[in-house]
JSON list of C-alpha atoms in Angstrom, two decimals:
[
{"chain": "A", "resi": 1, "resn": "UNK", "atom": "CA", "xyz": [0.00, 0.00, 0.00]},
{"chain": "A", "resi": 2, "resn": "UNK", "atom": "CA", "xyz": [1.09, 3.69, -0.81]},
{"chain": "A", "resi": 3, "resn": "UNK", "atom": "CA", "xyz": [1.08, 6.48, 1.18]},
{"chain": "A", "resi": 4, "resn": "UNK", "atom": "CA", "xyz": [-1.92, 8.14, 2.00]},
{"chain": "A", "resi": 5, "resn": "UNK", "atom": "CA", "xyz": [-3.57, 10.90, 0.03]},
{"chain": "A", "resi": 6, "resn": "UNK", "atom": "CA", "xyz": [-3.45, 14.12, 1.80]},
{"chain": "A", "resi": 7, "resn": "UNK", "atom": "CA", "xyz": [-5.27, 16.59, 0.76]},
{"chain": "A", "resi": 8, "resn": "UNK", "atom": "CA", "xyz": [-4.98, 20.97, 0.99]},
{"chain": "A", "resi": 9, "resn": "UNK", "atom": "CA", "xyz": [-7.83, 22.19, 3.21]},
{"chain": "A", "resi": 10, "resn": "UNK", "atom": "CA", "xyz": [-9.81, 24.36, 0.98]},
{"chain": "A", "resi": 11, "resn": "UNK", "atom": "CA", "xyz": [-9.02, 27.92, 0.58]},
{"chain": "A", "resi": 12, "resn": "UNK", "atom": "CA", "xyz": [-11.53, 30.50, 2.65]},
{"chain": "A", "resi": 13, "resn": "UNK", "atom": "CA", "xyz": [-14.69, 31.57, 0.95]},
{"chain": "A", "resi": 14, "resn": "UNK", "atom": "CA", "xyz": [-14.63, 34.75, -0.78]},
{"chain": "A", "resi": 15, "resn": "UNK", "atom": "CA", "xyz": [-17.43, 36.72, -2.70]},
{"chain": "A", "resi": 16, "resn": "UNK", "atom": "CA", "xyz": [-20.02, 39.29, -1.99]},
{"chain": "A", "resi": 17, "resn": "UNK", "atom": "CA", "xyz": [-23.78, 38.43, -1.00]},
{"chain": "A", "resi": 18, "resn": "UNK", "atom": "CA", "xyz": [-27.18, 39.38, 0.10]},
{"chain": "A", "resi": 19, "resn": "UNK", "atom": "CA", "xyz": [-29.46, 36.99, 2.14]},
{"chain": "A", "resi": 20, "resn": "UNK", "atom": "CA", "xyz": [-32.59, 39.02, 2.97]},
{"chain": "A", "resi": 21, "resn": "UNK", "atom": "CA", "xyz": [-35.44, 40.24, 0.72]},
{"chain": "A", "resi": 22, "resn": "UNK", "atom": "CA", "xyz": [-34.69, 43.78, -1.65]},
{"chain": "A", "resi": 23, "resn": "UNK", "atom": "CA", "xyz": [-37.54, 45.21, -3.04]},
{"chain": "A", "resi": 24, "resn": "UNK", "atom": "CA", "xyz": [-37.53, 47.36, -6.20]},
{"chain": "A", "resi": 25, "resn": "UNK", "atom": "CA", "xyz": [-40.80, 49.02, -7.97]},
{"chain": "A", "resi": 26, "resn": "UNK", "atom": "CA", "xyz": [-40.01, 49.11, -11.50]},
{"chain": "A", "resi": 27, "resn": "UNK", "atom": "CA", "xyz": [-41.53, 50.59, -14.52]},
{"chain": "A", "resi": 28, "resn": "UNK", "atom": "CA", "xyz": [-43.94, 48.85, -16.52]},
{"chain": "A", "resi": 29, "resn": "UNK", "atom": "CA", "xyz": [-41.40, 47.55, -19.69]},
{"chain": "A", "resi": 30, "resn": "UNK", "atom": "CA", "xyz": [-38.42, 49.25, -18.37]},
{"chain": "A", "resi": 31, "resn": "UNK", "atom": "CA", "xyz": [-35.39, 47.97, -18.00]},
{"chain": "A", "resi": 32, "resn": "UNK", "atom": "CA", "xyz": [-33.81, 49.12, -14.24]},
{"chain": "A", "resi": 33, "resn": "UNK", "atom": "CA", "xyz": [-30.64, 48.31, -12.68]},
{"chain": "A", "resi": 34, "resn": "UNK", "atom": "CA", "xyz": [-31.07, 47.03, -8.93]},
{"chain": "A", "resi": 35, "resn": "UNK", "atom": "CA", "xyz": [-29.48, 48.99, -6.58]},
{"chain": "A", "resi": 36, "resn": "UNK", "atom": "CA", "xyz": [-27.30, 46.74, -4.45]},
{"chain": "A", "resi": 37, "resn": "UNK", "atom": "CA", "xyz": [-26.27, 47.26, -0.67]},
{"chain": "A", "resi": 38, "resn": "UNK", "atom": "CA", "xyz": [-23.56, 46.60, 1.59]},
{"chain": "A", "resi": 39, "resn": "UNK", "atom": "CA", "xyz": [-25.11, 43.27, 1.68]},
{"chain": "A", "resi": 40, "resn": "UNK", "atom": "CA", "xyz": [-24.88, 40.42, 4.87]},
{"chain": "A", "resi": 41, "resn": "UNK", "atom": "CA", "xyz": [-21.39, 39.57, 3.51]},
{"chain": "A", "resi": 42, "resn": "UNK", "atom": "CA", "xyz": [-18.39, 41.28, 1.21]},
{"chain": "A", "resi": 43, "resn": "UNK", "atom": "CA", "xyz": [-15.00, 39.99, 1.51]},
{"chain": "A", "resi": 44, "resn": "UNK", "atom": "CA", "xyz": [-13.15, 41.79, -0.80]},
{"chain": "A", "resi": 45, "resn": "UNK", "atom": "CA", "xyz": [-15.25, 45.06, -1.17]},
{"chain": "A", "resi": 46, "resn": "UNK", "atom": "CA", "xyz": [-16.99, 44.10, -4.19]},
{"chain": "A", "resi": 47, "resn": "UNK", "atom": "CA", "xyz": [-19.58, 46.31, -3.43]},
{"chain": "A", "resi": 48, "resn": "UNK", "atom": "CA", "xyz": [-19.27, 50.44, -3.72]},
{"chain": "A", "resi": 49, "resn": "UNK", "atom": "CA", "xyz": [-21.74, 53.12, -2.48]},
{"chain": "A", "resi": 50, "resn": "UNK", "atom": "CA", "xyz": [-20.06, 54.94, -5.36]},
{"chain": "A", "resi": 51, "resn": "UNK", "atom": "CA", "xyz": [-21.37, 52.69, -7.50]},
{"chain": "A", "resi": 52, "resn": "UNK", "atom": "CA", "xyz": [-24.48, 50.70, -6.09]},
{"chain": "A", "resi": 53, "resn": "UNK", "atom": "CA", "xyz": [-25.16, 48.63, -9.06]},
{"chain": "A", "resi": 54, "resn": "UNK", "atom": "CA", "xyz": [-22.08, 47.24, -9.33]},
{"chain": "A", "resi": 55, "resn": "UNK", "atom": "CA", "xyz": [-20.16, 43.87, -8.09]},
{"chain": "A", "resi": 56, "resn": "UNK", "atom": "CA", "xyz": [-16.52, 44.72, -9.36]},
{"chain": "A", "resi": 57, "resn": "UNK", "atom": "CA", "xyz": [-14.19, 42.25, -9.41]},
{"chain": "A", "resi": 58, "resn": "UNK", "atom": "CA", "xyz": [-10.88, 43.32, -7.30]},
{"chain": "A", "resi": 59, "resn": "UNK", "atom": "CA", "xyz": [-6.49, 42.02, -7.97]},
{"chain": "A", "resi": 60, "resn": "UNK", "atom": "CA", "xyz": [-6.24, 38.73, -7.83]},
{"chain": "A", "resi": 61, "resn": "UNK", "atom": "CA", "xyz": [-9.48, 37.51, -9.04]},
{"chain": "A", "resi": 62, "resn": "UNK", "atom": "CA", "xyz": [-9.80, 35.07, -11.89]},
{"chain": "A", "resi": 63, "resn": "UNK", "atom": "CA", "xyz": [-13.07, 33.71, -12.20]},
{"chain": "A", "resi": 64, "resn": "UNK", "atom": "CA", "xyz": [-15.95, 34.09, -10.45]},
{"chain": "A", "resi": 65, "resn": "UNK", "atom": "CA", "xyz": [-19.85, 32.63, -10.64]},
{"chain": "A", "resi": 66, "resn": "UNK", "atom": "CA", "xyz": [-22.74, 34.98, -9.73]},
{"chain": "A", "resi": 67, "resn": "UNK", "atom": "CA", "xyz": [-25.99, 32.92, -8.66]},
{"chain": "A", "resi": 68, "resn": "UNK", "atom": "CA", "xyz": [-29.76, 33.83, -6.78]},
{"chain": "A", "resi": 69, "resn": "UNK", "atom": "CA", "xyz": [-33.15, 34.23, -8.08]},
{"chain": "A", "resi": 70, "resn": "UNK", "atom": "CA", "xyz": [-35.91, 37.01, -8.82]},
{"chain": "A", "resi": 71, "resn": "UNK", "atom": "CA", "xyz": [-39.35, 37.21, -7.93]},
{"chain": "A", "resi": 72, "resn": "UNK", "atom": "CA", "xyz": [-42.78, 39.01, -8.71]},
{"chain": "A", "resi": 73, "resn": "UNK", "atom": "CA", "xyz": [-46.23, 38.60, -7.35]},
{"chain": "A", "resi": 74, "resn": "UNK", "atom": "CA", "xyz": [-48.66, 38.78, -10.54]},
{"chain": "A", "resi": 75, "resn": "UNK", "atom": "CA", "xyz": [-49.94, 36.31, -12.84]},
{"chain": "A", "resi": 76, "resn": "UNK", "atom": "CA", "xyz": [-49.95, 38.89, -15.73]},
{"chain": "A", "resi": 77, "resn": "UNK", "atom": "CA", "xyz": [-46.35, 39.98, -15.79]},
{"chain": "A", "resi": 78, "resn": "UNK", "atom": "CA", "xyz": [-43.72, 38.67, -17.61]},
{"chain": "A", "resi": 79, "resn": "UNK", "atom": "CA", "xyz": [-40.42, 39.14, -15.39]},
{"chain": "A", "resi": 80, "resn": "UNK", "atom": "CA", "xyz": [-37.08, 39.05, -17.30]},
{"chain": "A", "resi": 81, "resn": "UNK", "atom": "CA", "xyz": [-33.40, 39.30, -15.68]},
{"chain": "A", "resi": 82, "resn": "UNK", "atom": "CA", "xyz": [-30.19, 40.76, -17.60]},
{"chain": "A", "resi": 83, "resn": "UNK", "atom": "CA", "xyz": [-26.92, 40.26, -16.14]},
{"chain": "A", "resi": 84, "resn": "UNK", "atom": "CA", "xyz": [-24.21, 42.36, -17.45]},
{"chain": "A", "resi": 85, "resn": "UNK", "atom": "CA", "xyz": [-20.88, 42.28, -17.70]},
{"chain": "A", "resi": 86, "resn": "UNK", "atom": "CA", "xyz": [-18.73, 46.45, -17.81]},
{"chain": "A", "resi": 87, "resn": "UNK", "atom": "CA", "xyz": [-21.68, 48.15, -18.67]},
{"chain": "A", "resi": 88, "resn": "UNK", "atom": "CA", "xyz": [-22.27, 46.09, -22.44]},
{"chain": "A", "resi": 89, "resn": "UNK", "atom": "CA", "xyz": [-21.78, 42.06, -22.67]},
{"chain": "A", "resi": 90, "resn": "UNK", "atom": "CA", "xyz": [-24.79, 40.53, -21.85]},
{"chain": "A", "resi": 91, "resn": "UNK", "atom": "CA", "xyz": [-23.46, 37.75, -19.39]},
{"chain": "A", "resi": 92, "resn": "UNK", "atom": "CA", "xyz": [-26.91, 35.82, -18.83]},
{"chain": "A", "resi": 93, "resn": "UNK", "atom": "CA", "xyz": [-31.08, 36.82, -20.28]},
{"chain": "A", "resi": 94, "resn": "UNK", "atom": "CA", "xyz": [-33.48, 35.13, -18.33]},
{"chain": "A", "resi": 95, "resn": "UNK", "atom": "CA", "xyz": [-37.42, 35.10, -18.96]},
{"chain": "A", "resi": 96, "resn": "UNK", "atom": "CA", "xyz": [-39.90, 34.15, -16.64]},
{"chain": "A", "resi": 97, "resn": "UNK", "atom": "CA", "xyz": [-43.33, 32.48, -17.44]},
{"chain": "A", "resi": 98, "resn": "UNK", "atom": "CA", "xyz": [-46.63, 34.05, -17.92]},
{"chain": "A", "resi": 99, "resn": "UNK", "atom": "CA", "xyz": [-49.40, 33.68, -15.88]},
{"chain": "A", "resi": 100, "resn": "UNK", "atom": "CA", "xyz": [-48.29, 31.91, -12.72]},
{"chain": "A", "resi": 101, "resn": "UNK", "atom": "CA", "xyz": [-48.49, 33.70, -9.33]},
{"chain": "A", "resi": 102, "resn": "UNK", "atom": "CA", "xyz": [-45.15, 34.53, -7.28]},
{"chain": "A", "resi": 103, "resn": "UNK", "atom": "CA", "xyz": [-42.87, 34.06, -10.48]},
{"chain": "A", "resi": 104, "resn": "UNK", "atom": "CA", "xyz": [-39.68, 33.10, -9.47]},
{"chain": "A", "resi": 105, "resn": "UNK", "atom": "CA", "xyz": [-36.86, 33.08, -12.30]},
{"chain": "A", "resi": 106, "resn": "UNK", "atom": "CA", "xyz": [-33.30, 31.89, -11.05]},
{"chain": "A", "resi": 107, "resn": "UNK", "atom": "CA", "xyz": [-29.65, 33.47, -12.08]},
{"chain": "A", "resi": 108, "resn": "UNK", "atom": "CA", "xyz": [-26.48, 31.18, -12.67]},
{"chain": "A", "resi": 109, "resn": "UNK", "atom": "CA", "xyz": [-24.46, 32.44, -14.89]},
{"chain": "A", "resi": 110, "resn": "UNK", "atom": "CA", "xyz": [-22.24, 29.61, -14.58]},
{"chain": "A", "resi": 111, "resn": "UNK", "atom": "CA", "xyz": [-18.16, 30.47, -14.10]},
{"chain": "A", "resi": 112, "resn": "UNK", "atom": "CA", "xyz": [-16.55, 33.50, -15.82]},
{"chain": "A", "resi": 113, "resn": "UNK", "atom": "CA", "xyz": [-13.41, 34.70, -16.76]},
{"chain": "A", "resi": 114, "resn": "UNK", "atom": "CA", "xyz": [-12.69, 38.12, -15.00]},
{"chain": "A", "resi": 115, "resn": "UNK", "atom": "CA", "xyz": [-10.20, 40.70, -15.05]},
{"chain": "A", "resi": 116, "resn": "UNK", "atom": "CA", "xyz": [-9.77, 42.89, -12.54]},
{"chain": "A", "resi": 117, "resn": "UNK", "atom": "CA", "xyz": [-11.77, 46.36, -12.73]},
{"chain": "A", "resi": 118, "resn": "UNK", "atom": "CA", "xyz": [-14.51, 44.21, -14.43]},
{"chain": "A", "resi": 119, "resn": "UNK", "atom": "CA", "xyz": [-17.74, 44.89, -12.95]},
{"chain": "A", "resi": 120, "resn": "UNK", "atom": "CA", "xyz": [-21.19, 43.05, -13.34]},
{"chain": "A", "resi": 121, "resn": "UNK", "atom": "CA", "xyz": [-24.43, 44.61, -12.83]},
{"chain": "A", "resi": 122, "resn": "UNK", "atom": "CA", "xyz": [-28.14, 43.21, -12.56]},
{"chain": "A", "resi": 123, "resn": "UNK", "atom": "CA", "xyz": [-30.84, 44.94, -14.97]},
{"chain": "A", "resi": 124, "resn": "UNK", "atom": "CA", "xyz": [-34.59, 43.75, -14.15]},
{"chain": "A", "resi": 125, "resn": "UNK", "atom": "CA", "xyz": [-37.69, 44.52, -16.24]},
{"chain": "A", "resi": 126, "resn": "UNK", "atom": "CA", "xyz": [-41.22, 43.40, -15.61]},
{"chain": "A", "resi": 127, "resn": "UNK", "atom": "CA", "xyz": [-44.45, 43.93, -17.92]},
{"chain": "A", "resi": 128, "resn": "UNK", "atom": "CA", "xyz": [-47.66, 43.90, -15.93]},
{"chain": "A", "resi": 129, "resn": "UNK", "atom": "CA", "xyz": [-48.99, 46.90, -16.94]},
{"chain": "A", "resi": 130, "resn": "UNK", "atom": "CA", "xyz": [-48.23, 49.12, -14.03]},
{"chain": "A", "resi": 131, "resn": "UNK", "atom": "CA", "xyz": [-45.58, 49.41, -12.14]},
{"chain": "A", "resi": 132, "resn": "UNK", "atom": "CA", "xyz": [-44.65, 46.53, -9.61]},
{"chain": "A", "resi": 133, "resn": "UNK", "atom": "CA", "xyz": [-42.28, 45.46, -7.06]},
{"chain": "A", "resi": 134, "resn": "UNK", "atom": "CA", "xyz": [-39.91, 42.71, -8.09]},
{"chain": "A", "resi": 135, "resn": "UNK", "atom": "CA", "xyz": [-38.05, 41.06, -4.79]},
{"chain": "A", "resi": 136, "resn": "UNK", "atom": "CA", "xyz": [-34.53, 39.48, -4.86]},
{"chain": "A", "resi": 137, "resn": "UNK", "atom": "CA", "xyz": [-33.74, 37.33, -1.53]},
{"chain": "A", "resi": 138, "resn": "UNK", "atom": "CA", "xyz": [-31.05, 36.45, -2.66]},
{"chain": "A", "resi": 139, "resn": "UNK", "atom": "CA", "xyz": [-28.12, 37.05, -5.00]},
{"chain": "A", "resi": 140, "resn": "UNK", "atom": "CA", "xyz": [-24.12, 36.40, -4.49]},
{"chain": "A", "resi": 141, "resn": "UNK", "atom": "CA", "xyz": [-21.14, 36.25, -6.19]},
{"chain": "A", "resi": 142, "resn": "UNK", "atom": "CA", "xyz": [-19.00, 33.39, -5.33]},
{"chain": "A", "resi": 143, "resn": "UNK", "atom": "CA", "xyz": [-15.01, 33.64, -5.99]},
{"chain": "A", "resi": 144, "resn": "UNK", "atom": "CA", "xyz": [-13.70, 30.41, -8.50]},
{"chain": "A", "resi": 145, "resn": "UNK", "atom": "CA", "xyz": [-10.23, 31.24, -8.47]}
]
């Protein structure tokens, strides 16, 4: 028999995250940035006052994932999610059904390449007719590498 395998503990999380319900009323067929916070966790100051719809990416950060879900209460809205990458590149476009109460459309962009200064921002849009509040309990970006 060899040796035994030994492996390195993990490395620490590190990332940026909110765990409690934001509300937002948006526009009837608007497109709106969300307007982040300081949220329940930020390791690496991802997250500005400066610039409140923004998750930047700061030195030494490779890839990263950015993950949570959107909701709306009405059956008549359609509720869509844009995730974009420095202001342009559409990272992830994400529809939600018609006519089903509480909507509830996830985000997962899966693992991207970053650079640092890069900065990713969420852009929400609903079309009930009126304007409505769309919740987010939850949204994070996770560190890869």
């Amino acid at each position: 028999m060899g040796a035994p395998t030994v492996f390195a503990a993990p490395a620490p999380f590190k990332g940026y995250g909110i765990d409690t319900v934001f509300n937002m009323s948006l526009s009837n067929t608007v497109y709106t940035f969300f307007n982040l916070s300081a949220g329940a966790f930020d390791t690496d100051s991802f997250w500005s006052a400066g610039n409140p719809t923004r998750l930047t990416i700061p030195a030494g950060v490779n890839k990263i994932r950015l993950s949570g879900s959107v909701y709306i209460n009405s059956s008549t809205a359609q509720l869509r999610a844009r995730v974009y990458k420095n202001g342009g590149t559409i990272q992830q476009y994400i529809y939600g059904a018609y006519n089903v109460n509480m909507r509830n459309i996830p985000i997962d962009t899966g693992i991207l390449e970053v650079a640092e200064g890069d900065y990713f921002e969420l852009s929400l849009y609903q079309s009930s007719g009126a304007a409505a509040t769309v919740y987010i309990p939850t949204l994070t970006l996770e560190v890869i590498e």
